[in-house]
Coordinates of C-alpha atoms and ligand atoms in Angstrom, one line a residue:
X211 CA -144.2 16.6 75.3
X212 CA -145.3 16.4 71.8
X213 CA -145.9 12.5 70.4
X214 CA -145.2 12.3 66.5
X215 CA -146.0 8.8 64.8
X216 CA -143.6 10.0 61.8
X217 CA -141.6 12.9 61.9
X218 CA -140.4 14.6 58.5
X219 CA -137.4 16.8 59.1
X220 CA -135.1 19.1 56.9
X221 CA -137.1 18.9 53.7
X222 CA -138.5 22.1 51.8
X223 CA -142.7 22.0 52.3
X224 CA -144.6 23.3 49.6
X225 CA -147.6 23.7 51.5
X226 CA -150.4 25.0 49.0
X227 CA -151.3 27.1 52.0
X228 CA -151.7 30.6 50.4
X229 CA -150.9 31.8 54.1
X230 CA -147.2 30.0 54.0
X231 CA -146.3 28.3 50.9
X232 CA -143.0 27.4 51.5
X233 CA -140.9 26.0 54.2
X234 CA -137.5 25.6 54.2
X235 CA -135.5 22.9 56.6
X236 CA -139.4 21.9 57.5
X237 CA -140.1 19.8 60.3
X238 CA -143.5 17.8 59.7
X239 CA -145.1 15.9 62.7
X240 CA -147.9 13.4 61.9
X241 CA -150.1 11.7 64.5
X242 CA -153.0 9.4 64.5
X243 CA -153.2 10.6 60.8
X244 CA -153.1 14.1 61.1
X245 CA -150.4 16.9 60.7
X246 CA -149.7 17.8 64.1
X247 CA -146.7 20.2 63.6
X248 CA -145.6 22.0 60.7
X249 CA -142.9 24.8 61.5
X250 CA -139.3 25.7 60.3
X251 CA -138.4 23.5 63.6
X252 CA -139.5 21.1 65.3
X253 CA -140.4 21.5 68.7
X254 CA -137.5 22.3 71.8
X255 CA -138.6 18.6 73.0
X256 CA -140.5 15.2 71.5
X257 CA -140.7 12.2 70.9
X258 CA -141.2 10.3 67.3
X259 CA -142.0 6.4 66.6
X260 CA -140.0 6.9 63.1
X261 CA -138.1 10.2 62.2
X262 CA -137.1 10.4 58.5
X263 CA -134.4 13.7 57.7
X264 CA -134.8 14.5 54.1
X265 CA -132.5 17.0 53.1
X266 CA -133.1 18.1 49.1
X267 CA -136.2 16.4 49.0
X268 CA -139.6 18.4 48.6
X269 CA -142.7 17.7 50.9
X270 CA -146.2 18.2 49.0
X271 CA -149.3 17.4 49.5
X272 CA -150.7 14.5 48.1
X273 CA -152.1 15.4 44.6
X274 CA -156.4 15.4 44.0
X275 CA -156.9 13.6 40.4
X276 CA -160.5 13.8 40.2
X277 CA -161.6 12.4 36.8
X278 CA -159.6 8.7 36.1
X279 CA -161.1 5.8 34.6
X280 CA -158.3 3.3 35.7
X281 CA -159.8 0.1 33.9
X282 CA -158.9 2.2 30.5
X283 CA -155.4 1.4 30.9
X284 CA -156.4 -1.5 28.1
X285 CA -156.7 1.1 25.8
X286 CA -152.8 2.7 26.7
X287 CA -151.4 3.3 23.4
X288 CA -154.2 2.8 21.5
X289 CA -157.1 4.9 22.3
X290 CA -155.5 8.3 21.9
X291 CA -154.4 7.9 18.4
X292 CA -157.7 7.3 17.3
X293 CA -158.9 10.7 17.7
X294 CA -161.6 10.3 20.6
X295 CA -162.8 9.3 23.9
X296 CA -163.1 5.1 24.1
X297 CA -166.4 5.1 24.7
X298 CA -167.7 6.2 21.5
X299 CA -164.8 4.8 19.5
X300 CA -165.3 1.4 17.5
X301 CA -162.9 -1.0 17.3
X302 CA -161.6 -1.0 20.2
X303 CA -162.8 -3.2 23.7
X304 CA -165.6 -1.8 25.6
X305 CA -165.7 -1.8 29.9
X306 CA -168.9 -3.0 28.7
X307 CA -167.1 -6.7 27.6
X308 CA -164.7 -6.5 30.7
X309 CA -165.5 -9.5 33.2
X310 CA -165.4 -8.8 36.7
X311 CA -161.7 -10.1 37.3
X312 CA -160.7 -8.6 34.1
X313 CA -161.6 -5.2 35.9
X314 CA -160.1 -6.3 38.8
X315 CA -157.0 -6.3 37.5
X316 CA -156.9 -3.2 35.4
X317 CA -158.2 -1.2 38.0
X318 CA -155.3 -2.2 39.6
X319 CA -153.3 -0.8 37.5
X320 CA -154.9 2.2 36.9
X321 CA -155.1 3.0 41.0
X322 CA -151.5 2.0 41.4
X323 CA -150.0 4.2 38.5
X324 CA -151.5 7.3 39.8
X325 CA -150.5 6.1 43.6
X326 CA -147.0 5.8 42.8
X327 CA -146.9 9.5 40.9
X328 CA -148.1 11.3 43.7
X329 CA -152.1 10.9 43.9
X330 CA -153.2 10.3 47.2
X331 CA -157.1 10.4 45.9
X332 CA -158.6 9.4 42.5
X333 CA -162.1 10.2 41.3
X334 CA -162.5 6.9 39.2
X335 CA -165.8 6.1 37.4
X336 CA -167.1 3.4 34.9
X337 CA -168.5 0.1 34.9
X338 CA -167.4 -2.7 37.2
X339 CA -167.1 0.3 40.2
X340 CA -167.6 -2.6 42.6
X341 CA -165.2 -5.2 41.9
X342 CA -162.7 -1.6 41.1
X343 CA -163.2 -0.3 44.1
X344 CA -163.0 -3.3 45.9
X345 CA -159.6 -3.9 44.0
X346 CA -158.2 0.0 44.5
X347 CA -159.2 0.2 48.3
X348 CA -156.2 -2.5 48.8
X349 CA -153.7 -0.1 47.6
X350 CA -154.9 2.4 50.6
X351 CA -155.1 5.6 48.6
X352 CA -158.5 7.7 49.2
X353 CA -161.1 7.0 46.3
X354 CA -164.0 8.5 45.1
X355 CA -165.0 6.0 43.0
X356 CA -168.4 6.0 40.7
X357 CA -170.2 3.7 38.4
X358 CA -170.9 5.1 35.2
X359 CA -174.4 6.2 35.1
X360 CA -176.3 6.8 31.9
X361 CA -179.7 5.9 30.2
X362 CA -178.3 6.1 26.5
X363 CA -177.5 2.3 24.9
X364 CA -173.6 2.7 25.1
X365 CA -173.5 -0.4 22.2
X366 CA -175.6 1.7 20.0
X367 CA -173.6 4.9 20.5
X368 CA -170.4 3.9 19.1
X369 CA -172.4 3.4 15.7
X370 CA -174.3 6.9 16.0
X371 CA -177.2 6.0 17.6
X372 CA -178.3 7.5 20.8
X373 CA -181.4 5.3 22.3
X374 CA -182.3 6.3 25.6
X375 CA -184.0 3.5 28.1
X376 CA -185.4 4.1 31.4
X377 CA -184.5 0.8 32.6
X378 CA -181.0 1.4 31.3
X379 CA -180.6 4.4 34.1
X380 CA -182.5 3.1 36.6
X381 CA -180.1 0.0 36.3
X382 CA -176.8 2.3 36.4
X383 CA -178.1 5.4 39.4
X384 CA -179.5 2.3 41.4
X385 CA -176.0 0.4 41.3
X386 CA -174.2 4.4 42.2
X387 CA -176.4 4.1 45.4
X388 CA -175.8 0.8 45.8
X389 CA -171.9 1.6 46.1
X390 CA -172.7 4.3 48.3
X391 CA -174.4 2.2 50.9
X392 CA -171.8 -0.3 50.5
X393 CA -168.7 2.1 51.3
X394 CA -170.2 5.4 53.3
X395 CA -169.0 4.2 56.8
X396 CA -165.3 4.0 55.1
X397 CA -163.0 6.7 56.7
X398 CA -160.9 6.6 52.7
X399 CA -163.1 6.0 50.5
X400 CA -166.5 8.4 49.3
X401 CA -168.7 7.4 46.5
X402 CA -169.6 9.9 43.9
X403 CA -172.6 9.9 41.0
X404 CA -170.4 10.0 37.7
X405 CA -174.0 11.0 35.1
X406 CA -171.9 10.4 32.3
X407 CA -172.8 13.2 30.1
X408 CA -175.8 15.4 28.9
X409 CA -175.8 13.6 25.4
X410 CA -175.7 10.2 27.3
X411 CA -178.5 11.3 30.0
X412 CA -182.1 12.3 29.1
X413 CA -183.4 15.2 30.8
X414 CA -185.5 13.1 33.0
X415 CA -183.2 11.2 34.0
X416 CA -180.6 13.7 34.9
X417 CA -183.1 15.2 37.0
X418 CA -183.3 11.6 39.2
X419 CA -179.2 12.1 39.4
X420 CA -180.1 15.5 40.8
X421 CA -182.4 14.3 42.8
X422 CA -180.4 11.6 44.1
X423 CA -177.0 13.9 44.8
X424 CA -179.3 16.8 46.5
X425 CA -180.5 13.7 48.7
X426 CA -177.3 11.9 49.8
X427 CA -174.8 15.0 49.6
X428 CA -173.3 13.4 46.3
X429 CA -171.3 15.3 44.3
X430 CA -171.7 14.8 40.7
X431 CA -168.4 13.8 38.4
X432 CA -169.5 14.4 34.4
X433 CA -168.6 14.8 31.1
X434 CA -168.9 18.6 30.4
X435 CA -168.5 19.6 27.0
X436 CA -166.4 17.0 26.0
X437 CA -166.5 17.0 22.6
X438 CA -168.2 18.6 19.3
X439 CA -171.0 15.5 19.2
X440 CA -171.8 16.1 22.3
X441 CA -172.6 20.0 21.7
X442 CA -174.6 19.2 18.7
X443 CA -176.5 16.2 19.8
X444 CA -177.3 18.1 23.2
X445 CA -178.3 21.4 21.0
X446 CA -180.7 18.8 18.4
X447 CA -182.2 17.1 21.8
X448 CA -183.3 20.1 23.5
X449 CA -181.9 24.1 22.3
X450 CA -179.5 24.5 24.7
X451 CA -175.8 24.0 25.6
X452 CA -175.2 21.5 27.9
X453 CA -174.5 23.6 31.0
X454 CA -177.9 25.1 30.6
X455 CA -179.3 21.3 30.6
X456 CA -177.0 20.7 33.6
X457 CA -178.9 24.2 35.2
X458 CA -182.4 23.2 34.2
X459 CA -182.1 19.9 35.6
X460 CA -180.7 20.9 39.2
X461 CA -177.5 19.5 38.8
X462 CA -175.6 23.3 38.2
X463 CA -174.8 23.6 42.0
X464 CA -171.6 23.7 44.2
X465 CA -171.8 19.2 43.9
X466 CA -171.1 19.2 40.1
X467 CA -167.8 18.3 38.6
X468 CA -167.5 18.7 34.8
X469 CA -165.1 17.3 33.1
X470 CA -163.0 18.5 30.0
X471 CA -164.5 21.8 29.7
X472 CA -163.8 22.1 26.1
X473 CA -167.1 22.8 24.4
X474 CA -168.4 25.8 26.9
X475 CA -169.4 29.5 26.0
X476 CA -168.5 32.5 28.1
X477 CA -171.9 32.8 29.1
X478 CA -171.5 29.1 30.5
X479 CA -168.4 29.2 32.4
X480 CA -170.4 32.8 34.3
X481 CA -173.3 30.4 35.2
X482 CA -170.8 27.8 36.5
X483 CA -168.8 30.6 38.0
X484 CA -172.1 31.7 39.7
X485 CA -173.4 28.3 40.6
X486 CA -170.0 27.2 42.8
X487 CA -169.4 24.2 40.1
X488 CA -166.2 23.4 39.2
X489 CA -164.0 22.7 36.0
X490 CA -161.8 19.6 35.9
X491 CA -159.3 20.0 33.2
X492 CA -157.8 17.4 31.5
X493 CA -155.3 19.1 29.4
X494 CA -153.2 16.0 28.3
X495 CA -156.3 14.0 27.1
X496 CA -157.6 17.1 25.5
X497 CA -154.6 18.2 23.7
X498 CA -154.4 14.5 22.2
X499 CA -157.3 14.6 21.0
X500 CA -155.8 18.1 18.8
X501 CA -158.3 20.2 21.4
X502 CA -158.0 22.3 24.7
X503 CA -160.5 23.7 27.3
X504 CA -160.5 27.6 27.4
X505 CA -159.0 27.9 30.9
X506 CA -157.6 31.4 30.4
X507 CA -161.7 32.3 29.8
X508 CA -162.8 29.8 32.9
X509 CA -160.3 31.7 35.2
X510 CA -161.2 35.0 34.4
X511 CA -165.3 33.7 34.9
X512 CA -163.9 32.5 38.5
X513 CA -165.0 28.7 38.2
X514 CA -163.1 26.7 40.7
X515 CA -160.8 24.3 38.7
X516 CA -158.8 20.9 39.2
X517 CA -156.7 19.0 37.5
X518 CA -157.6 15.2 36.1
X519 CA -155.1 12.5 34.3
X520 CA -158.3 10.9 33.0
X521 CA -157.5 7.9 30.1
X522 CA -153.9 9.6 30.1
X523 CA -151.2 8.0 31.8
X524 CA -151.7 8.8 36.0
X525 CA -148.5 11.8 36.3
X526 CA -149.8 15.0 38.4
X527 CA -146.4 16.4 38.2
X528 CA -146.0 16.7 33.8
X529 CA -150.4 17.2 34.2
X530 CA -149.4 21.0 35.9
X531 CA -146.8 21.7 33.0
X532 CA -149.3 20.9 30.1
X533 CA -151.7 23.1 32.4
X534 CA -149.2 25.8 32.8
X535 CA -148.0 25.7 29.2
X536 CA -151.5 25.2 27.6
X537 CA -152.4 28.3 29.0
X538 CA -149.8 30.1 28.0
X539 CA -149.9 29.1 24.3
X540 CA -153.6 30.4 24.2
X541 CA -152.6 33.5 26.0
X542 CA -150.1 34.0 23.6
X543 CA -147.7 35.7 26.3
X544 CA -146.4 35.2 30.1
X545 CA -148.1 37.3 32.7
X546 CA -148.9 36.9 36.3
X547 CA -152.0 35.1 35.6
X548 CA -150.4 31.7 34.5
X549 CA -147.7 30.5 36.8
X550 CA -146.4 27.2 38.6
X551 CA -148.6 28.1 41.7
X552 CA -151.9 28.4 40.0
X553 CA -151.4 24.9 38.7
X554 CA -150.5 23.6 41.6
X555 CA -152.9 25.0 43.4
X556 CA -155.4 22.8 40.9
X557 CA -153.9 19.7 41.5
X558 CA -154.2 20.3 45.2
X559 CA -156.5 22.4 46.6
X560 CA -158.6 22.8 43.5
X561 CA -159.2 19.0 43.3
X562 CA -159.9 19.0 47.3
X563 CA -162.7 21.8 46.7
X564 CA -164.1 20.1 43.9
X565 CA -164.7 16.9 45.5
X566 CA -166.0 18.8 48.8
X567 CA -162.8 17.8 50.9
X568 CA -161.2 21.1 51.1
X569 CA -161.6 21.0 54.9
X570 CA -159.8 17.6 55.1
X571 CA -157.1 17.6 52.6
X572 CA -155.2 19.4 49.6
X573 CA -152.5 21.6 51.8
X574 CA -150.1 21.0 54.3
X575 CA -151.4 22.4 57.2
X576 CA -151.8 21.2 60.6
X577 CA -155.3 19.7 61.5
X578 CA -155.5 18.3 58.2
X579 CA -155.4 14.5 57.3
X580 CA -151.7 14.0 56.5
X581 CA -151.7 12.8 52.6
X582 CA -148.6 14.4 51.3
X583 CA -145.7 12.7 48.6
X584 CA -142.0 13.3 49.1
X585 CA -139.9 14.1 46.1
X586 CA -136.2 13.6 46.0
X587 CA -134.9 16.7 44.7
X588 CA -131.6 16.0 45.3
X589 CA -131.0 14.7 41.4
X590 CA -129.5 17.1 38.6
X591 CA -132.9 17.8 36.6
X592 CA -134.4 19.6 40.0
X593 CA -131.1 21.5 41.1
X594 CA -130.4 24.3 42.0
X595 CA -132.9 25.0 44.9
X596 CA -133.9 28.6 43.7
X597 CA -137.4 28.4 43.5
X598 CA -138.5 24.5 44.0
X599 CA -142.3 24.8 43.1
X600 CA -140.6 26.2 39.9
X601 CA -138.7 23.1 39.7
X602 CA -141.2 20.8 40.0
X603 CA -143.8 22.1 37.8
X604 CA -141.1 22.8 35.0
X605 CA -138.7 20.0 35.1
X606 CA -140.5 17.4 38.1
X607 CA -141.6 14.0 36.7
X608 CA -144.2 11.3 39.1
X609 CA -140.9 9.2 38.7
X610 CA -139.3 11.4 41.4
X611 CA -141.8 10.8 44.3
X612 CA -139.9 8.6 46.8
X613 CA -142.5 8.3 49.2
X614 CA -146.7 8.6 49.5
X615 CA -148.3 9.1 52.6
X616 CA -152.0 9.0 53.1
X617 CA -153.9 9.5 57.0
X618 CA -150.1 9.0 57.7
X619 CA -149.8 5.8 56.4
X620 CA -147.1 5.4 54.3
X621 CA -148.6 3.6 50.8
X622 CA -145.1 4.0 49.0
X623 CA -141.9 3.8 50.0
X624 CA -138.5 4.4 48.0
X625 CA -140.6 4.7 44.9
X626 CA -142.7 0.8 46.0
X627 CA -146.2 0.7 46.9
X628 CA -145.9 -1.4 50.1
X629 CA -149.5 -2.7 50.7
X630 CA -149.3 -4.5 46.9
X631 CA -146.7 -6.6 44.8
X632 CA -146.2 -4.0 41.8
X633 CA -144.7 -6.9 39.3
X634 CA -148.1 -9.2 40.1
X635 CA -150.4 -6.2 39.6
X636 CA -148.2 -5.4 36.3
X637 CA -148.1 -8.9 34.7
X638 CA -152.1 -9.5 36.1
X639 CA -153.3 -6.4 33.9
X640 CA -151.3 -8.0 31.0
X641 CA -153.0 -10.6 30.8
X642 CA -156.2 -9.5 31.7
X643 CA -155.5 -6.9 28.4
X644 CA -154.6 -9.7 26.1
X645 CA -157.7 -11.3 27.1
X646 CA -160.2 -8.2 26.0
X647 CA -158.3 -7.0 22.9
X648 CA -158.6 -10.8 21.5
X649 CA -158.7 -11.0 17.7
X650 CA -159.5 -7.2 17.7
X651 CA -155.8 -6.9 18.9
X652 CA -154.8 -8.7 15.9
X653 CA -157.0 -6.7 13.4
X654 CA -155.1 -3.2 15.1
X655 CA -151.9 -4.6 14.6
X656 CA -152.8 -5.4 10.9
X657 CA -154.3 -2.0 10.3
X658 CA -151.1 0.0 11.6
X659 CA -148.7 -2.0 10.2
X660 CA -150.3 -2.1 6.7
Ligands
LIG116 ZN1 -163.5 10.8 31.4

């Protein structure tokens, strides 16, 4: 007689399983961390540790945000009026000045925002990856966590000048591996090599990343096209676009992540399309800057793509509508090629390809690791029940997910995370943020209220 751990009955799956991508009245069996049953029924006989019936509720699975930097949360509210990314804007604090339990604490934050709205695994990368990761694993959540490697002088760049110093990158890829050796024998958590980006990483030393990720089966998280400096600093350096820096060097393969997407030609997205690398889009970050990625383009080239909150707040669920919509407005028109189910399939199974879990996790199916977020459904915004992906990609909110379960453990429940006090984490990033922005804070305040 079938054994389930937890037992989800009477909810309607959206499985991301092309095969069977919805399940009404669903009955969802978890053991020892796995999806053991997932039918219209559950079976004639079993037994079950904990049953939960969840009528008008939605069952997903738990959403892949593969580009986050969670200690930015001291730049919410701030950094995206200034009109680009924080690490090349002055006047604002750098992860550079953030102490180790300053990151602690932001990281926090950062994790346990994106936990709460439905990720079940974040890509995070920048400095202080140690003390983050260290601080993020306590929520439970997977991570694929990352320093933030680079050779340029990050001081020097936010005043124009890109200086490149071995010692710098040897430094930043050495501390990458370090992480890796630190956390590869944890079952949630796998490091990745975040190279920053092609105008941030000589040649030669994006060819020691390559090297690195073709030797420990890393795959790559960067900064793809980011932004117009990038493009023309790249093109002065060497000729070329970034992508065909990114193939020259080795790191153009099936491992690399790039992130943003904005600045690539057709002729890039084919080579990406060719070399199994895949887009992340980041299309509330990008439109707030007054910019978007050309995903209609990347689609029709066939690059694999997922979907990433990055310095945005940590929502998956309003992250697919600005996807959808995005789309849509540079389309010009509604057609068969933009609809609630290719977004969602980025946030899920797109993410879970990217990072190289697609065996493991991004669909409800059985055999897989049993991550998946329960909505309630059953409030007026996401009624009537006609077609509920529809709902939730149109009028869903992260503010809606009762319940996160990851390796069938469940991380939130009614809307709490269970494994930390929300309130301290809240009130420790406060302070930790009052700290940082310092008499800088009081020059900002000055400036916009003048
Ligand atoms: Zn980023």
């Amino acid at each position: 007689m079938p054994f389930f751990d937890l037992l989800l009955l009477d909810a309607i799956a959206l499985t991301a399983d092309p095969a069977r991508p919805q399940i009404r009245g669903s009955a969802i069996g978890i053991r020892d961390g796995r999806i053991t049953w997932l039918d219209a029924q559950p079976p004639a006989q079993y037994t079950a540790t904990r049953t939960l019936r969840l009528p008008g509720h939605f069952v997903t699975p738990g959403f892949v945000n593969v580009h986050t930097h969670s200690i930015l949360t001291m730049v919410r509210g701030v950094a995206a009026d200034l009109g680009f990314a924080p690490s090349y804007t002055p006047g604002i604090p750098k992860g550079t000045r953030v102490n180790p339990s300053q990151a602690r604490a932001l990281a926090r934050l950062g994790a346990l925002e994106a936990l709460l709205f439905g990720s079940t695994v974040i890509g995070d990368n920048f400095v202080h990856a140690d003390v983050g990761t260290d601080a993020m694993v306590e929520l439970g959540m997977r991570l694929c966590p990352s320093w933030r490697i680079h050779d340029v002088d990050f001081a020097r760049v936010a005043h124009g000048d890109w200086h490149h110093e071995a010692a710098i990158g040897r430094k930043t890829l050495d501390a990458g591996l370090a992480l890796h050796a630190r956390w590869q024998d944890h079952p949630r958590v796998r490091v990745n090599l975040a190279a920053h980006a092609v105008d941030t990483c000589s040649d030669g030393f994006l060819r020691e990343v390559a090297a690195a990720s073709s030797a420990h089966g890393l795959t790559v998280s960067t900064h793809l096209g980011q932004s117009q400096v990038e493009v023309d600093r790249v093109r002065e350096r060497s000729g070329r676009t970034s992508t065909e820096v990114l193939a020259d060097v080795g790191l153009l393969n099936e491992r690399l992540m790039g992130g943003h997407c904005i600045y690539v030609t057709e002729a890039d997205a084919q080579k990406m399309a060719a070399a199994g690398a895949h887009a992340v889009h980041i299309p509330k970050c990008n439109a707030t800057s007054g910019r978007l990625a050309p995903t209609p383009m990347l689609q029709r080239a066939g690059v694999n793509m997922a979907l990433a909150t990055d310095t945005q707040h940590g929502d998956m669920v309003e992250l697919m509508r600005w996807a959808l919509v995005t789309a849509r407005v540079q389309e010009g028109r509604v057609d068969d090629s933009w609809q609630p189910h290719h977004v969602f399939h980025m946030a899920t199974m797109g993410g879970a390809k990217a990072l190289g879990m697609a065996g493991e996790i991004g669909s409800l199916e059985v055999g897989k690791a049993a991550d998946l977020v329960v909505f309630d459904a059953n409030r007026p915004h996401l009624r009537p029940h006609v077609n509920p992906l529809g709902n939730l990609v149109h009028t869903g909110q992260g503010r809606d997910v009762r319940m996160v379960v990851v390796a069938g453990d469940i991380l939130v429940e009614d809307g709490l995370p269970t494994r930390v006090d929300m309130d301290a984490v809240c009130a420790e990033a406060e302070a930790a943020t009052r700290e940082l922005w310092g008499d800088e804070g009081k020059r900002y305040w000055e400036r916009v209220q003048g």
